[in-house]
Amino acid sequence: MKVAFAGTFSGQLRAAVQAGVSIPCEFVAADEAAIVPMLGDVDVLVSMGFTQAMADAAPHLALLQAPGAGLDRIDVSALRAQTRLANVYGHEVGIAEYIVGAMISLSRSFIHQDSELRQGRWASQWAIGRPAPSLLPELAGKTLLILGYGHIGEALAQRAAVFGMRIEAVRRNLPDGLPAPLARLGTLADLDEMLPGADYVVVTLPLSDETRGLLDARRISRMKPAARLVNVGRAVIIDEQALYEALAGRHIAGAALDVWYRYPTSADPALPANYPFHELGNVLMTPHVSGWTEGMLAERARIIAGNIERVARGEEPLNLIAH
């Protein structure tokens, strides 16, 4: 078996995957362009991206293994008939913890309080000569609306229930029955009706034609002025201009954004959006790291190593997307 890792993220998994494979394999790694000449005898390719050039160069490719859940950079139409496609999760615990932390940080104004106290200003009831600030909200009793009830949504719901939140969710297809601990589960067609009642709206949906621009200006305007938004799905699920204007105008209270409209293309500093979100004090900005945890890396490496061995035995890989 020959296994290739293409790109920076895949390469970071290489050592852990290699340590978890118990059969003889040859391992190579390079960036997505440099890997192409190496694919002639590759059986398994671990890569976030897949192009027609990769497919043409890999006549023996049995498995294209995405090292994450997202497939938006993979040209599925380029897959050969014998090439199976699988993705991998393992990030749901880390992302669910991030979301809970972000909701608390936004609600309790940690960013503002930290900034003020570094200047010697007490934004609290302990300040002298100024009125006490408004009381801060608790998560308990608030309504959480999760857009996308898959691995991440389920992990988040379990944790939010511990905080005493009322949990609603929407997903594209409804299962039989109402999964615990949800109070309501609807489809995307119910979103307009459900948004006004939510104190927190969390986007965990994958990007598709159906979800691109799902939260546009009209839908954002249906949110409470006190509502807070967390996006760990894909940036363009939320209309960028509409989101910026809602936050800048305080039409919603705040947002935690971990996925972005622009990503680095060089080592130079790169702002993550076309609008100045970085100037807004009600935005928590993180560089797409919500799932970047020790547990994620270990779990993904374990599953990828197992899929390499499954392919070697002629078995189906876990998380099969296409065959």
Tab-separated table of N, CA and C in Angstrom, residues 187-297:
chain	number	residue	atom	x	y	z
A	187	THR	N	-37.399	21.588	9.989
A	187	THR	CA	-36.598	21.601	8.766
A	187	THR	C	-36.218	23.037	8.440
A	188	LEU	N	-35.418	23.199	7.378
A	188	LEU	CA	-35.038	24.547	6.964
A	188	LEU	C	-36.261	25.383	6.606
A	189	ALA	N	-37.341	24.738	6.206
A	189	ALA	CA	-38.566	25.458	5.887
A	189	ALA	C	-39.184	26.109	7.120
A	190	ASP	N	-38.820	25.644	8.310
A	190	ASP	CA	-39.345	26.202	9.558
A	190	ASP	C	-38.471	27.319	10.119
A	191	LEU	N	-37.370	27.631	9.452
A	191	LEU	CA	-36.386	28.545	10.021
A	191	LEU	C	-36.968	29.925	10.294
A	192	ASP	N	-37.719	30.478	9.361
A	192	ASP	CA	-38.292	31.812	9.560
A	192	ASP	C	-39.146	31.876	10.820
A	193	GLU	N	-39.851	30.809	11.083
A	193	GLU	CA	-40.726	30.761	12.258
A	193	GLU	C	-39.932	30.606	13.550
A	194	MET	N	-38.793	29.916	13.494
A	194	MET	CA	-38.054	29.588	14.710
A	194	MET	C	-37.047	30.664	15.115
A	195	LEU	N	-36.557	31.433	14.163
A	195	LEU	CA	-35.526	32.429	14.474
A	195	LEU	C	-35.950	33.464	15.525
A	196	PRO	N	-37.167	34.010	15.470
A	196	PRO	CA	-37.506	35.069	16.427
A	196	PRO	C	-37.489	34.639	17.882
A	197	GLY	N	-37.617	33.361	18.157
A	197	GLY	CA	-37.656	32.900	19.539
A	197	GLY	C	-36.302	32.537	20.112
A	198	ALA	N	-35.245	32.613	19.311
A	198	ALA	CA	-33.929	32.125	19.737
A	198	ALA	C	-33.112	33.224	20.404
A	199	ASP	N	-32.500	32.877	21.521
A	199	ASP	CA	-31.537	33.771	22.171
A	199	ASP	C	-30.126	33.571	21.623
A	200	TYR	N	-29.859	32.343	21.183
A	200	TYR	CA	-28.570	32.007	20.574
A	200	TYR	C	-28.855	31.202	19.312
A	201	VAL	N	-28.217	31.575	18.229
A	201	VAL	CA	-28.334	30.848	16.967
A	201	VAL	C	-26.949	30.351	16.602
A	202	VAL	N	-26.824	29.049	16.431
A	202	VAL	CA	-25.527	28.438	16.132
A	202	VAL	C	-25.599	27.743	14.785
A	203	VAL	N	-24.667	28.088	13.882
A	203	VAL	CA	-24.616	27.504	12.547
A	203	VAL	C	-23.576	26.394	12.529
A	204	THR	N	-24.026	25.160	12.321
A	204	THR	CA	-23.118	24.016	12.174
A	204	THR	C	-23.328	23.316	10.843
A	205	LEU	N	-24.136	23.907	9.967
A	205	LEU	CA	-24.479	23.284	8.685
A	205	LEU	C	-23.273	23.178	7.761
A	206	PRO	N	-23.237	22.150	6.907
A	206	PRO	CA	-22.249	22.116	5.821
A	206	PRO	C	-22.685	23.054	4.702
A	207	LEU	N	-21.737	23.436	3.868
A	207	LEU	CA	-22.039	24.312	2.742
A	207	LEU	C	-22.605	23.494	1.588
A	208	SER	N	-23.694	23.989	1.027
A	208	SER	CA	-24.313	23.384	-0.151
A	208	SER	C	-25.054	24.491	-0.887
A	209	ASP	N	-25.595	24.168	-2.042
A	209	ASP	CA	-26.400	25.149	-2.767
A	209	ASP	C	-27.592	25.595	-1.920
A	210	GLU	N	-28.096	24.684	-1.112
A	210	GLU	CA	-29.263	24.974	-0.289
A	210	GLU	C	-28.931	25.871	0.897
A	211	THR	N	-27.702	25.761	1.431
A	211	THR	CA	-27.363	26.513	2.634
A	211	THR	C	-26.578	27.789	2.349
A	212	ARG	N	-26.015	27.936	1.167
A	212	ARG	CA	-25.266	29.159	0.847
A	212	ARG	C	-26.199	30.376	0.949
A	213	GLY	N	-25.803	31.364	1.753
A	213	GLY	CA	-26.634	32.551	1.935
A	213	GLY	C	-27.920	32.311	2.692
A	214	LEU	N	-27.993	31.211	3.436
A	214	LEU	CA	-29.231	30.861	4.145
A	214	LEU	C	-29.663	31.973	5.100
A	215	LEU	N	-28.706	32.507	5.854
A	215	LEU	CA	-29.005	33.627	6.740
A	215	LEU	C	-28.690	34.909	5.993
A	216	ASP	N	-29.686	35.438	5.326
A	216	ASP	CA	-29.539	36.686	4.585
A	216	ASP	C	-30.081	37.828	5.433
A	217	ALA	N	-30.139	39.032	4.854
A	217	ALA	CA	-30.580	40.197	5.621
A	217	ALA	C	-31.989	40.010	6.162
A	218	ARG	N	-32.858	39.403	5.380
A	218	ARG	CA	-34.233	39.221	5.828
A	218	ARG	C	-34.308	38.303	7.033
A	219	ARG	N	-33.577	37.197	6.980
A	219	ARG	CA	-33.641	36.249	8.093
A	219	ARG	C	-32.917	36.798	9.319
A	220	ILE	N	-31.798	37.465	9.133
A	220	ILE	CA	-31.103	38.056	10.286
A	220	ILE	C	-32.004	39.075	10.967
A	221	SER	N	-32.802	39.799	10.199
A	221	SER	CA	-33.705	40.799	10.775
A	221	SER	C	-34.795	40.166	11.626
A	222	ARG	N	-35.016	38.867	11.483
A	222	ARG	CA	-36.017	38.173	12.283
A	222	ARG	C	-35.468	37.777	13.656
A	223	MET	N	-34.171	37.899	13.867
A	223	MET	CA	-33.579	37.553	15.150
A	223	MET	C	-33.852	38.640	16.184
A	224	LYS	N	-33.874	38.268	17.448
A	224	LYS	CA	-34.032	39.223	18.534
A	224	LYS	C	-32.862	40.217	18.547
A	225	PRO	N	-33.091	41.463	18.936
A	225	PRO	CA	-31.961	42.382	19.114
A	225	PRO	C	-30.958	41.900	20.158
A	226	ALA	N	-31.423	41.114	21.118
A	226	ALA	CA	-30.529	40.591	22.158
A	226	ALA	C	-29.908	39.249	21.781
A	227	ALA	N	-30.209	38.732	20.598
A	227	ALA	CA	-29.711	37.412	20.205
A	227	ALA	C	-28.236	37.470	19.851
A	228	ARG	N	-27.584	36.330	20.021
A	228	ARG	CA	-26.180	36.187	19.684
A	228	ARG	C	-26.015	35.016	18.720
A	229	LEU	N	-25.084	35.177	17.798
A	229	LEU	CA	-24.905	34.232	16.694
A	229	LEU	C	-23.518	33.632	16.757
A	230	VAL	N	-23.422	32.315	16.553
A	230	VAL	CA	-22.131	31.624	16.502
A	230	VAL	C	-22.070	30.851	15.192
A	231	ASN	N	-20.994	31.046	14.421
A	231	ASN	CA	-20.851	30.317	13.154
A	231	ASN	C	-19.586	29.470	13.175
A	232	VAL	N	-19.786	28.145	13.138
A	232	VAL	CA	-18.668	27.201	13.031
A	232	VAL	C	-18.849	26.322	11.797
A	233	GLY	N	-19.808	26.681	10.929
A	233	GLY	CA	-20.078	25.898	9.724
A	233	GLY	C	-19.194	26.362	8.578
A	234	ARG	N	-19.736	27.200	7.718
A	234	ARG	CA	-18.985	27.869	6.666
A	234	ARG	C	-19.440	29.317	6.629
A	235	ALA	N	-18.514	30.236	6.377
A	235	ALA	CA	-18.826	31.654	6.464
A	235	ALA	C	-19.974	32.041	5.551
A	236	VAL	N	-19.942	31.571	4.293
A	236	VAL	CA	-20.895	32.059	3.304
A	236	VAL	C	-22.302	31.511	3.498
A	237	ILE	N	-22.519	30.698	4.524
A	237	ILE	CA	-23.883	30.354	4.900
A	237	ILE	C	-24.600	31.610	5.410
A	238	ILE	N	-23.831	32.568	5.911
A	238	ILE	CA	-24.370	33.854	6.359
A	238	ILE	C	-23.909	34.931	5.390
A	239	ASP	N	-24.837	35.727	4.875
A	239	ASP	CA	-24.489	36.819	3.975
A	239	ASP	C	-23.565	37.802	4.701
A	240	GLU	N	-22.394	38.044	4.119
A	240	GLU	CA	-21.369	38.818	4.812
A	240	GLU	C	-21.804	40.256	5.093
A	241	GLN	N	-22.309	40.941	4.085
A	241	GLN	CA	-22.722	42.328	4.279
A	241	GLN	C	-23.855	42.438	5.289
A	242	ALA	N	-24.824	41.544	5.177
A	242	ALA	CA	-25.957	41.582	6.099
A	242	ALA	C	-25.509	41.334	7.527
A	243	LEU	N	-24.576	40.414	7.728
A	243	LEU	CA	-24.074	40.123	9.067
A	243	LEU	C	-23.325	41.319	9.631
A	244	TYR	N	-22.442	41.902	8.821
A	244	TYR	CA	-21.676	43.051	9.305
A	244	TYR	C	-22.604	44.205	9.687
A	245	GLU	N	-23.567	44.500	8.838
A	245	GLU	CA	-24.457	45.627	9.114
A	245	GLU	C	-25.315	45.368	10.351
A	246	ALA	N	-25.730	44.118	10.557
A	246	ALA	CA	-26.517	43.790	11.745
A	246	ALA	C	-25.699	43.955	13.018
A	247	LEU	N	-24.431	43.568	12.964
A	247	LEU	CA	-23.567	43.695	14.133
A	247	LEU	C	-23.151	45.141	14.369
A	248	ALA	N	-22.790	45.833	13.307
A	248	ALA	CA	-22.371	47.226	13.444
A	248	ALA	C	-23.511	48.101	13.931
A	249	GLY	N	-24.725	47.804	13.479
A	249	GLY	CA	-25.892	48.569	13.891
A	249	GLY	C	-26.539	48.071	15.161
A	250	ARG	N	-25.943	47.039	15.784
A	250	ARG	CA	-26.475	46.438	17.006
A	250	ARG	C	-27.906	45.947	16.825
A	251	HIS	N	-28.203	45.487	15.613
A	251	HIS	CA	-29.512	44.881	15.382
A	251	HIS	C	-29.556	43.473	15.975
A	252	ILE	N	-28.394	42.857	16.159
A	252	ILE	CA	-28.232	41.687	17.012
A	252	ILE	C	-27.105	41.999	17.986
A	253	ALA	N	-27.093	41.291	19.114
A	253	ALA	CA	-26.197	41.701	20.202
A	253	ALA	C	-24.737	41.378	19.945
A	254	GLY	N	-24.465	40.280	19.250
A	254	GLY	CA	-23.075	39.915	19.056
A	254	GLY	C	-22.942	38.628	18.283
A	255	ALA	N	-21.690	38.291	17.971
A	255	ALA	CA	-21.426	37.068	17.211
A	255	ALA	C	-20.041	36.547	17.551
A	256	ALA	N	-19.902	35.235	17.508
A	256	ALA	CA	-18.608	34.567	17.551
A	256	ALA	C	-18.419	33.894	16.198
A	257	LEU	N	-17.360	34.255	15.493
A	257	LEU	CA	-17.140	33.781	14.125
A	257	LEU	C	-15.820	33.033	14.065
A	258	ASP	N	-15.898	31.752	13.692
A	258	ASP	CA	-14.696	30.922	13.571
A	258	ASP	C	-14.425	30.529	12.130
A	259	VAL	N	-15.347	30.835	11.236
A	259	VAL	CA	-15.170	30.547	9.811
A	259	VAL	C	-15.325	31.857	9.055
A	260	TRP	N	-14.578	31.995	7.916
A	260	TRP	CA	-14.385	33.322	7.364
A	260	TRP	C	-14.571	33.393	5.858
A	261	TYR	N	-14.649	34.633	5.403
A	261	TYR	CA	-14.919	34.934	3.999
A	261	TYR	C	-13.638	35.031	3.174
A	262	ARG	N	-12.519	35.199	3.834
A	262	ARG	CA	-11.215	35.208	3.163
A	262	ARG	C	-10.217	34.458	4.042
A	263	TYR	N	-9.342	33.698	3.386
A	263	TYR	CA	-8.311	32.935	4.096
A	263	TYR	C	-6.941	33.328	3.550
A	264	PRO	N	-5.874	33.095	4.312
A	264	PRO	CA	-4.541	33.509	3.855
A	264	PRO	C	-4.136	32.823	2.552
A	265	THR	N	-3.448	33.565	1.718
A	265	THR	CA	-2.856	33.016	0.499
A	265	THR	C	-1.340	33.162	0.502
A	266	SER	N	-0.802	33.743	1.579
A	266	SER	CA	0.644	33.901	1.739
A	266	SER	C	0.932	34.026	3.226
A	267	ALA	N	2.191	34.206	3.568
A	267	ALA	CA	2.589	34.341	4.972
A	267	ALA	C	2.313	35.733	5.523
A	268	ASP	N	1.873	36.646	4.688
A	268	ASP	CA	1.603	38.014	5.130
A	268	ASP	C	0.333	38.063	5.974
A	269	PRO	N	0.208	39.068	6.870
A	269	PRO	CA	-1.036	39.228	7.622
A	269	PRO	C	-2.230	39.348	6.680
A	270	ALA	N	-3.340	38.734	7.055
A	270	ALA	CA	-4.520	38.720	6.181
A	270	ALA	C	-5.783	38.853	7.013
A	271	LEU	N	-6.496	39.958	6.825
A	271	LEU	CA	-7.792	40.096	7.485
A	271	LEU	C	-8.775	39.104	6.871
A	272	PRO	N	-9.701	38.583	7.679
A	272	PRO	CA	-10.502	37.434	7.235
A	272	PRO	C	-11.817	37.776	6.545
A	273	ALA	N	-12.050	39.032	6.229
A	273	ALA	CA	-13.343	39.395	5.647
A	273	ALA	C	-13.191	40.636	4.776
A	274	ASN	N	-14.214	40.905	4.013
A	274	ASN	CA	-14.240	42.092	3.165
A	274	ASN	C	-14.795	43.308	3.895
A	275	TYR	N	-15.362	43.084	5.068
A	275	TYR	CA	-15.880	44.151	5.911
A	275	TYR	C	-15.086	44.167	7.211
A	276	PRO	N	-14.996	45.326	7.886
A	276	PRO	CA	-14.121	45.441	9.071
A	276	PRO	C	-14.739	44.879	10.346
A	277	PHE	N	-14.972	43.590	10.366
A	277	PHE	CA	-15.464	42.948	11.585
A	277	PHE	C	-14.504	43.173	12.753
A	278	HIS	N	-13.207	43.315	12.443
A	278	HIS	CA	-12.203	43.475	13.490
A	278	HIS	C	-12.349	44.790	14.244
A	279	GLU	N	-13.116	45.719	13.731
A	279	GLU	CA	-13.335	46.989	14.411
A	279	GLU	C	-14.537	46.950	15.351
A	280	LEU	N	-15.281	45.860	15.354
A	280	LEU	CA	-16.509	45.762	16.142
A	280	LEU	C	-16.235	45.120	17.491
A	281	GLY	N	-16.683	45.769	18.539
A	281	GLY	CA	-16.450	45.243	19.878
A	281	GLY	C	-17.376	44.129	20.293
A	282	ASN	N	-18.396	43.863	19.497
A	282	ASN	CA	-19.348	42.803	19.844
A	282	ASN	C	-19.128	41.536	19.024
A	283	VAL	N	-17.915	41.388	18.475
A	283	VAL	CA	-17.573	40.206	17.688
A	283	VAL	C	-16.367	39.505	18.297
A	284	LEU	N	-16.519	38.218	18.555
A	284	LEU	CA	-15.407	37.360	18.966
A	284	LEU	C	-14.877	36.681	17.712
A	285	MET	N	-13.625	36.944	17.355
A	285	MET	CA	-13.035	36.435	16.123
A	285	MET	C	-11.992	35.370	16.451
A	286	THR	N	-12.131	34.197	15.841
A	286	THR	CA	-11.118	33.150	15.983
A	286	THR	C	-10.807	32.576	14.606
A	287	PRO	N	-9.559	32.121	14.379
A	287	PRO	CA	-9.090	31.759	13.036
A	287	PRO	C	-9.343	30.308	12.638
A	288	HIS	N	-10.617	29.894	12.653
A	288	HIS	CA	-11.013	28.544	12.240
A	288	HIS	C	-10.273	27.475	13.055
A	289	VAL	N	-10.400	27.584	14.369
A	289	VAL	CA	-9.703	26.666	15.277
A	289	VAL	C	-10.655	25.963	16.240
A	290	SER	N	-11.968	26.114	16.040
A	290	SER	CA	-12.904	25.563	17.021
A	290	SER	C	-12.767	24.054	17.188
A	291	GLY	N	-12.370	23.356	16.137
A	291	GLY	CA	-12.216	21.908	16.222
A	291	GLY	C	-10.778	21.453	16.337
A	292	TRP	N	-9.848	22.398	16.473
A	292	TRP	CA	-8.422	22.060	16.466
A	292	TRP	C	-7.984	21.681	17.877
A	293	THR	N	-8.259	20.453	18.270
A	293	THR	CA	-7.982	19.982	19.619
A	293	THR	C	-7.216	18.671	19.579
A	294	GLU	N	-6.645	18.327	20.715
A	294	GLU	CA	-5.918	17.057	20.824
A	294	GLU	C	-6.830	15.874	20.508
A	295	GLY	N	-8.053	15.933	21.030
A	295	GLY	CA	-8.980	14.831	20.800
A	295	GLY	C	-9.338	14.669	19.338
A	296	MET	N	-9.495	15.797	18.619
A	296	MET	CA	-9.800	15.739	17.190
A	296	MET	C	-8.688	15.048	16.427
A	297	LEU	N	-7.448	15.458	16.674
A	297	LEU	CA	-6.332	14.906	15.924
A	297	LEU	C	-6.199	13.406	16.164
